[in-house]
PDB file of C-alpha atoms in Angstrom:
ATOM      1  CA  UNK A   1       0.007   0.020  -0.013  1.00 62.00           C
ATOM      2  CA  UNK A   2       0.975   3.620  -0.034  1.00 80.00           C
ATOM      3  CA  UNK A   3       2.762   5.249   2.895  1.00 91.00           C
ATOM      4  CA  UNK A   4       2.416   8.960   3.672  1.00 96.00           C
ATOM      5  CA  UNK A   5       3.904  10.389   6.790  1.00 96.00           C
ATOM      6  CA  UNK A   6       3.480  13.775   8.338  1.00 97.00           C
ATOM      7  CA  UNK A   7       3.733  15.052  11.912  1.00 97.00           C
ATOM      8  CA  UNK A   8       0.627  14.793  14.089  1.00 96.00           C
ATOM      9  CA  UNK A   9       0.702  18.117  15.719  1.00 97.00           C
ATOM     10  CA  UNK A  10       2.629  21.538  15.546  1.00 97.00           C
ATOM     11  CA  UNK A  11       2.284  24.687  17.471  1.00 97.00           C
ATOM     12  CA  UNK A  12       3.472  28.128  16.482  1.00 97.00           C
ATOM     13  CA  UNK A  13       3.068  31.750  17.378  1.00 97.00           C
ATOM     14  CA  UNK A  14       1.023  34.368  15.452  1.00 97.00           C
ATOM     15  CA  UNK A  15       3.220  36.047  12.894  1.00 97.00           C
ATOM     16  CA  UNK A  16       5.709  33.192  12.802  1.00 97.00           C
ATOM     17  CA  UNK A  17       6.596  30.608  10.111  1.00 97.00           C
ATOM     18  CA  UNK A  18       5.678  26.878  10.263  1.00 98.00           C
ATOM     19  CA  UNK A  19       6.878  24.165   8.000  1.00 98.00           C
ATOM     20  CA  UNK A  20       4.927  20.941   7.678  1.00 98.00           C
ATOM     21  CA  UNK A  21       6.930  18.071   6.238  1.00 98.00           C
ATOM     22  CA  UNK A  22       5.414  15.105   4.319  1.00 98.00           C
ATOM     23  CA  UNK A  23       7.334  12.023   3.183  1.00 98.00           C
ATOM     24  CA  UNK A  24       5.757   9.445   0.953  1.00 97.00           C
ATOM     25  CA  UNK A  25       6.506   5.997  -0.529  1.00 95.00           C
ATOM     26  CA  UNK A  26       4.012   5.229  -3.290  1.00 90.00           C
ATOM     27  CA  UNK A  27       3.645   3.092  -6.418  1.00 89.00           C
ATOM     28  CA  UNK A  28       4.730   5.692  -8.888  1.00 91.00           C
ATOM     29  CA  UNK A  29       4.030   9.496  -8.639  1.00 93.00           C
ATOM     30  CA  UNK A  30       1.597  11.741 -10.355  1.00 91.00           C
ATOM     31  CA  UNK A  31       1.395  14.739  -8.240  1.00 93.00           C
ATOM     32  CA  UNK A  32       1.180  15.895  -4.593  1.00 96.00           C
ATOM     33  CA  UNK A  33      -1.622  17.956  -3.062  1.00 95.00           C
ATOM     34  CA  UNK A  34      -1.941  19.849   0.205  1.00 97.00           C
ATOM     35  CA  UNK A  35      -5.437  20.527   1.701  1.00 96.00           C
ATOM     36  CA  UNK A  36      -6.500  22.570   4.694  1.00 97.00           C
ATOM     37  CA  UNK A  37      -9.302  21.345   6.877  1.00 95.00           C
ATOM     38  CA  UNK A  38     -10.702  23.428   9.698  1.00 94.00           C
ATOM     39  CA  UNK A  39     -12.418  21.540  12.458  1.00 90.00           C
ATOM     40  CA  UNK A  40     -15.979  20.410  11.403  1.00 85.00           C
ATOM     41  CA  UNK A  41     -15.495  21.608   7.871  1.00 88.00           C
ATOM     42  CA  UNK A  42     -14.558  20.240   4.419  1.00 90.00           C
ATOM     43  CA  UNK A  43     -10.956  19.942   3.263  1.00 93.00           C
ATOM     44  CA  UNK A  44     -10.081  22.784   0.853  1.00 94.00           C
ATOM     45  CA  UNK A  45      -7.454  22.656  -1.786  1.00 93.00           C
ATOM     46  CA  UNK A  46      -4.285  24.672  -1.039  1.00 95.00           C
ATOM     47  CA  UNK A  47      -1.531  23.604  -3.542  1.00 95.00           C
ATOM     48  CA  UNK A  48      -0.346  21.120  -6.132  1.00 94.00           C
ATOM     49  CA  UNK A  49       3.139  20.054  -7.037  1.00 95.00           C
ATOM     50  CA  UNK A  50       4.100  17.624  -9.817  1.00 94.00           C
ATOM     51  CA  UNK A  51       7.567  18.921 -10.702  1.00 95.00           C
ATOM     52  CA  UNK A  52      10.442  19.458  -8.247  1.00 97.00           C
ATOM     53  CA  UNK A  53      10.683  22.936  -6.732  1.00 97.00           C
ATOM     54  CA  UNK A  54       8.719  25.519  -4.867  1.00 97.00           C
ATOM     55  CA  UNK A  55       5.210  26.715  -5.674  1.00 94.00           C
ATOM     56  CA  UNK A  56       4.281  29.962  -3.940  1.00 94.00           C
ATOM     57  CA  UNK A  57       0.714  31.186  -3.382  1.00 90.00           C
ATOM     58  CA  UNK A  58       0.676  34.279  -1.046  1.00 94.00           C
ATOM     59  CA  UNK A  59       1.525  33.244   2.485  1.00 96.00           C
ATOM     60  CA  UNK A  60       1.540  29.582   1.571  1.00 97.00           C
ATOM     61  CA  UNK A  61       4.289  27.776  -0.382  1.00 97.00           C
ATOM     62  CA  UNK A  62       4.773  24.112  -1.123  1.00 98.00           C
ATOM     63  CA  UNK A  63       8.021  22.340  -2.094  1.00 98.00           C
ATOM     64  CA  UNK A  64       8.554  18.924  -3.804  1.00 98.00           C
ATOM     65  CA  UNK A  65      11.565  16.693  -4.150  1.00 98.00           C
ATOM     66  CA  UNK A  66      10.519  13.627  -6.136  1.00 96.00           C
ATOM     67  CA  UNK A  67      13.885  11.890  -5.719  1.00 96.00           C
ATOM     68  CA  UNK A  68      13.600  12.231  -1.947  1.00 96.00           C
ATOM     69  CA  UNK A  69       9.846  11.439  -1.811  1.00 97.00           C
ATOM     70  CA  UNK A  70       9.497  14.621   0.198  1.00 97.00           C
ATOM     71  CA  UNK A  71       7.355  17.721   0.287  1.00 98.00           C
ATOM     72  CA  UNK A  72       6.714  20.585   2.710  1.00 98.00           C
ATOM     73  CA  UNK A  73       4.066  23.198   3.166  1.00 98.00           C
ATOM     74  CA  UNK A  74       5.289  26.523   4.443  1.00 98.00           C
ATOM     75  CA  UNK A  75       3.030  28.871   6.236  1.00 97.00           C
ATOM     76  CA  UNK A  76       4.266  32.362   6.649  1.00 97.00           C
ATOM     77  CA  UNK A  77       2.978  35.293   8.722  1.00 97.00           C
ATOM     78  CA  UNK A  78       0.739  32.916  10.697  1.00 98.00           C
ATOM     79  CA  UNK A  79      -2.658  34.090  11.529  1.00 98.00           C
ATOM     80  CA  UNK A  80      -5.123  32.629  14.085  1.00 97.00           C
ATOM     81  CA  UNK A  81      -7.353  31.492  11.267  1.00 97.00           C
ATOM     82  CA  UNK A  82      -4.561  29.246  10.062  1.00 98.00           C
ATOM     83  CA  UNK A  83      -5.201  26.920  13.042  1.00 98.00           C
ATOM     84  CA  UNK A  84      -6.450  23.784  11.133  1.00 97.00           C
ATOM     85  CA  UNK A  85      -5.403  20.384  10.009  1.00 97.00           C
ATOM     86  CA  UNK A  86      -3.209  20.210   6.938  1.00 98.00           C
ATOM     87  CA  UNK A  87      -3.433  17.094   4.772  1.00 97.00           C
ATOM     88  CA  UNK A  88      -0.793  15.826   2.394  1.00 97.00           C
ATOM     89  CA  UNK A  89      -2.084  13.643  -0.485  1.00 95.00           C
ATOM     90  CA  UNK A  90      -0.178  11.821  -3.243  1.00 94.00           C
ATOM     91  CA  UNK A  91      -1.417  10.567  -6.475  1.00 91.00           C
ATOM     92  CA  UNK A  92       0.172   7.240  -7.595  1.00 88.00           C
ATOM     93  CA  UNK A  93       0.820   5.738 -10.946  1.00 87.00           C
ATOM     94  CA  UNK A  94      -2.802   4.711 -11.322  1.00 82.00           C
ATOM     95  CA  UNK A  95      -3.920   8.278 -10.429  1.00 79.00           C
ATOM     96  CA  UNK A  96      -5.248   7.026  -7.092  1.00 83.00           C
ATOM     97  CA  UNK A  97      -5.080   9.683  -4.342  1.00 87.00           C
ATOM     98  CA  UNK A  98      -3.878   8.648  -0.852  1.00 91.00           C
ATOM     99  CA  UNK A  99      -3.920  10.912   2.127  1.00 94.00           C
ATOM    100  CA  UNK A 100      -1.727  11.296   5.147  1.00 95.00           C
ATOM    101  CA  UNK A 101      -3.356  11.398   8.567  1.00 95.00           C
ATOM    102  CA  UNK A 102      -2.998  15.237   8.669  1.00 96.00           C
ATOM    103  CA  UNK A 103      -1.062  17.680  10.812  1.00 97.00           C
ATOM    104  CA  UNK A 104      -2.968  19.773  13.286  1.00 97.00           C
ATOM    105  CA  UNK A 105      -1.495  23.223  13.482  1.00 98.00           C
ATOM    106  CA  UNK A 106      -2.303  25.408  16.497  1.00 98.00           C
ATOM    107  CA  UNK A 107      -1.605  29.107  16.269  1.00 98.00           C
ATOM    108  CA  UNK A 108      -1.105  30.895  19.545  1.00 96.00           C
ATOM    109  CA  UNK A 109      -1.349  34.625  20.202  1.00 94.00           C
TER     110      UNK A 109
ATOM    111  CA  UNK B   1     -26.104  26.644  -4.123  1.00 55.00           C
ATOM    112  CA  UNK B   2     -22.470  26.392  -5.196  1.00 69.00           C
ATOM    113  CA  UNK B   3     -19.828  23.709  -4.626  1.00 93.00           C
ATOM    114  CA  UNK B   4     -20.498  20.364  -3.049  1.00 95.00           C
ATOM    115  CA  UNK B   5     -23.322  19.864  -0.630  1.00 96.00           C
ATOM    116  CA  UNK B   6     -24.071  16.895   1.651  1.00 97.00           C
ATOM    117  CA  UNK B   7     -27.103  15.967   3.614  1.00 97.00           C
ATOM    118  CA  UNK B   8     -27.690  15.323   6.428  1.00 97.00           C
ATOM    119  CA  UNK B   9     -24.916  16.946   8.225  1.00 95.00           C
ATOM    120  CA  UNK B  10     -25.328  14.743  11.282  1.00 96.00           C
ATOM    121  CA  UNK B  11     -26.932  11.292  11.505  1.00 96.00           C
ATOM    122  CA  UNK B  12     -27.409   8.967  14.478  1.00 95.00           C
ATOM    123  CA  UNK B  13     -28.602   5.455  13.514  1.00 93.00           C
ATOM    124  CA  UNK B  14     -29.013   2.159  15.261  1.00 90.00           C
ATOM    125  CA  UNK B  15     -27.306  -0.917  13.849  1.00 89.00           C
ATOM    126  CA  UNK B  16     -30.506  -2.310  12.426  1.00 88.00           C
ATOM    127  CA  UNK B  17     -31.553   1.012  10.643  1.00 89.00           C
ATOM    128  CA  UNK B  18     -31.345   1.818   7.007  1.00 94.00           C
ATOM    129  CA  UNK B  19     -30.481   5.282   5.957  1.00 95.00           C
ATOM    130  CA  UNK B  20     -28.907   7.134   2.961  1.00 97.00           C
ATOM    131  CA  UNK B  21     -26.398   9.942   2.665  1.00 98.00           C
ATOM    132  CA  UNK B  22     -26.796  12.359  -0.190  1.00 98.00           C
ATOM    133  CA  UNK B  23     -24.174  14.412  -2.054  1.00 98.00           C
ATOM    134  CA  UNK B  24     -24.767  16.971  -4.773  1.00 97.00           C
ATOM    135  CA  UNK B  25     -22.170  18.839  -6.773  1.00 96.00           C
ATOM    136  CA  UNK B  26     -22.938  22.049  -8.708  1.00 93.00           C
ATOM    137  CA  UNK B  27     -19.486  22.302 -10.432  1.00 94.00           C
ATOM    138  CA  UNK B  28     -20.153  20.426 -13.634  1.00 93.00           C
ATOM    139  CA  UNK B  29     -17.592  17.719 -12.650  1.00 93.00           C
ATOM    140  CA  UNK B  30     -17.543  14.209 -14.084  1.00 92.00           C
ATOM    141  CA  UNK B  31     -16.080  12.313 -11.157  1.00 92.00           C
ATOM    142  CA  UNK B  32     -17.427  11.868  -7.593  1.00 94.00           C
ATOM    143  CA  UNK B  33     -15.983  10.196  -4.492  1.00 93.00           C
ATOM    144  CA  UNK B  34     -16.921   8.853  -1.064  1.00 95.00           C
ATOM    145  CA  UNK B  35     -14.301   9.094   1.628  1.00 95.00           C
ATOM    146  CA  UNK B  36     -14.416   7.967   5.348  1.00 96.00           C
ATOM    147  CA  UNK B  37     -12.545  10.117   7.833  1.00 95.00           C
ATOM    148  CA  UNK B  38     -11.968   8.648  11.366  1.00 93.00           C
ATOM    149  CA  UNK B  39     -10.217  10.555  14.134  1.00 87.00           C
ATOM    150  CA  UNK B  40      -6.470  10.676  13.773  1.00 82.00           C
ATOM    151  CA  UNK B  41      -6.465   8.463  10.667  1.00 89.00           C
ATOM    152  CA  UNK B  42      -5.958   9.244   6.983  1.00 91.00           C
ATOM    153  CA  UNK B  43      -8.855   9.815   4.622  1.00 92.00           C
ATOM    154  CA  UNK B  44      -9.973   6.453   3.313  1.00 92.00           C
ATOM    155  CA  UNK B  45     -11.199   6.354  -0.290  1.00 91.00           C
ATOM    156  CA  UNK B  46     -14.343   4.234  -0.493  1.00 93.00           C
ATOM    157  CA  UNK B  47     -15.784   4.574  -3.905  1.00 92.00           C
ATOM    158  CA  UNK B  48     -15.070   6.530  -7.104  1.00 91.00           C
ATOM    159  CA  UNK B  49     -17.519   7.218  -9.920  1.00 91.00           C
ATOM    160  CA  UNK B  50     -16.591   8.563 -13.273  1.00 86.00           C
ATOM    161  CA  UNK B  51     -19.390   9.683 -15.628  1.00 82.00           C
ATOM    162  CA  UNK B  52     -21.781   7.750 -13.414  1.00 79.00           C
ATOM    163  CA  UNK B  53     -20.011   4.491 -13.607  1.00 80.00           C
ATOM    164  CA  UNK B  54     -18.205   2.955 -10.541  1.00 80.00           C
ATOM    165  CA  UNK B  55     -14.487   2.784 -11.313  1.00 77.00           C
ATOM    166  CA  UNK B  56     -13.261   1.902  -7.857  1.00 73.00           C
ATOM    167  CA  UNK B  57     -14.410   0.082  -4.799  1.00 72.00           C
ATOM    168  CA  UNK B  58     -11.824  -0.108  -2.159  1.00 73.00           C
ATOM    169  CA  UNK B  59     -12.841  -3.407  -0.445  1.00 83.00           C
ATOM    170  CA  UNK B  60     -15.642  -1.647   1.364  1.00 92.00           C
ATOM    171  CA  UNK B  61     -18.128  -3.886   3.220  1.00 93.00           C
ATOM    172  CA  UNK B  62     -21.374  -4.522   1.461  1.00 92.00           C
ATOM    173  CA  UNK B  63     -23.278  -2.790   4.247  1.00 95.00           C
ATOM    174  CA  UNK B  64     -22.246   0.413   2.308  1.00 96.00           C
ATOM    175  CA  UNK B  65     -23.823   0.641  -1.030  1.00 94.00           C
ATOM    176  CA  UNK B  66     -23.253   3.599  -3.411  1.00 95.00           C
ATOM    177  CA  UNK B  67     -25.536   4.912  -6.092  1.00 95.00           C
ATOM    178  CA  UNK B  68     -24.806   7.449  -8.708  1.00 94.00           C
ATOM    179  CA  UNK B  69     -27.940   8.266 -10.749  1.00 93.00           C
ATOM    180  CA  UNK B  70     -26.318  11.154 -12.701  1.00 92.00           C
ATOM    181  CA  UNK B  71     -23.062  13.115 -12.726  1.00 90.00           C
ATOM    182  CA  UNK B  72     -24.396  15.613 -10.193  1.00 94.00           C
ATOM    183  CA  UNK B  73     -25.687  13.290  -7.477  1.00 96.00           C
ATOM    184  CA  UNK B  74     -24.170  10.573  -5.346  1.00 96.00           C
ATOM    185  CA  UNK B  75     -25.754   8.555  -2.582  1.00 97.00           C
ATOM    186  CA  UNK B  76     -24.371   6.175  -0.011  1.00 97.00           C
ATOM    187  CA  UNK B  77     -26.938   3.751   1.345  1.00 97.00           C
ATOM    188  CA  UNK B  78     -26.313   2.401   4.821  1.00 96.00           C
ATOM    189  CA  UNK B  79     -27.715  -0.756   6.397  1.00 94.00           C
ATOM    190  CA  UNK B  80     -26.760  -2.992   9.303  1.00 93.00           C
ATOM    191  CA  UNK B  81     -23.846  -0.726  10.313  1.00 94.00           C
ATOM    192  CA  UNK B  82     -21.453  -1.453  13.136  1.00 94.00           C
ATOM    193  CA  UNK B  83     -20.261   0.972  15.839  1.00 94.00           C
ATOM    194  CA  UNK B  84     -16.858   1.176  14.176  1.00 94.00           C
ATOM    195  CA  UNK B  85     -18.441   2.686  11.105  1.00 96.00           C
ATOM    196  CA  UNK B  86     -19.029   5.889  13.144  1.00 96.00           C
ATOM    197  CA  UNK B  87     -16.914   8.591  11.319  1.00 96.00           C
ATOM    198  CA  UNK B  88     -17.214  11.582   9.115  1.00 96.00           C
ATOM    199  CA  UNK B  89     -18.273  10.706   5.530  1.00 97.00           C
ATOM    200  CA  UNK B  90     -16.975  13.128   2.966  1.00 97.00           C
ATOM    201  CA  UNK B  91     -18.109  13.390  -0.632  1.00 97.00           C
ATOM    202  CA  UNK B  92     -15.787  15.054  -3.171  1.00 95.00           C
ATOM    203  CA  UNK B  93     -15.956  15.873  -6.942  1.00 94.00           C
ATOM    204  CA  UNK B  94     -13.260  16.649  -9.508  1.00 92.00           C
ATOM    205  CA  UNK B  95     -13.308  17.544 -13.147  1.00 90.00           C
ATOM    206  CA  UNK B  96     -12.439  14.062 -14.073  1.00 79.00           C
ATOM    207  CA  UNK B  97     -11.257  10.838 -12.443  1.00 70.00           C
ATOM    208  CA  UNK B  98      -7.743  10.900 -13.788  1.00 67.00           C
ATOM    209  CA  UNK B  99      -5.570  13.819 -14.670  1.00 56.00           C
ATOM    210  CA  UNK B 100      -4.228  16.505 -12.483  1.00 64.00           C
ATOM    211  CA  UNK B 101      -7.405  18.112 -11.073  1.00 80.00           C
ATOM    212  CA  UNK B 102      -7.872  18.825  -7.445  1.00 88.00           C
ATOM    213  CA  UNK B 103     -10.963  17.387  -5.597  1.00 91.00           C
ATOM    214  CA  UNK B 104     -13.573  19.615  -4.083  1.00 93.00           C
ATOM    215  CA  UNK B 105     -14.988  18.408  -0.787  1.00 95.00           C
ATOM    216  CA  UNK B 106     -18.406  18.671   0.807  1.00 95.00           C
ATOM    217  CA  UNK B 107     -18.779  19.453   4.494  1.00 93.00           C
ATOM    218  CA  UNK B 108     -19.395  15.877   5.337  1.00 95.00           C
ATOM    219  CA  UNK B 109     -21.917  13.853   7.246  1.00 97.00           C
ATOM    220  CA  UNK B 110     -21.047  13.088  10.887  1.00 96.00           C
ATOM    221  CA  UNK B 111     -22.344   9.501  11.357  1.00 96.00           C
ATOM    222  CA  UNK B 112     -22.800   7.978  14.761  1.00 96.00           C
ATOM    223  CA  UNK B 113     -23.868   4.298  14.963  1.00 95.00           C
ATOM    224  CA  UNK B 114     -25.338   3.225  18.287  1.00 92.00           C
TER     225      UNK B 114
END
């Protein structure tokens, strides 16, 4: 089966930067997604990487290294509303999407 | 309404009951999905429909029965459930089943089996 690992929890201060790592071992690779999920709400799409490198979208950036089976999501200038669970998901050679268990980020004032 | 909607948002049912979850997408997508989300566990893909045909069934017990009458609607029929089936059930849609398109999720149905 697919194996996707990310830390369970992270805590950071408002205005700081947090980096959420995701490592994966899958049957082939056809892209990596990051989703944000606030408690009691639907996951929402944040970013997509299929080539190595950094993708930047405002305060959020996502990095991918296919050779290392590694990605990170970088959240800058943290705000209280960024407190949520962040899900890493990888699409394999059959285009099947597998999710990690999610990283709960708590932003403190 | 826009996006992906799910009803009901909360459901409590006994093990002998029969109920159905409904999902509707207003995005013109061709693929729809059912996921199960349990606390502290990864999202588990249950079923995938593409153009109203089931393309994937991830060894889901037969007490869960999906139905996709058209590309906008997806149902999950439930019967004789077990307490371990209590979870958040998420519906999602995407432009198509393959390719590089992100999935759009509904708010989920919080199911409790007593």
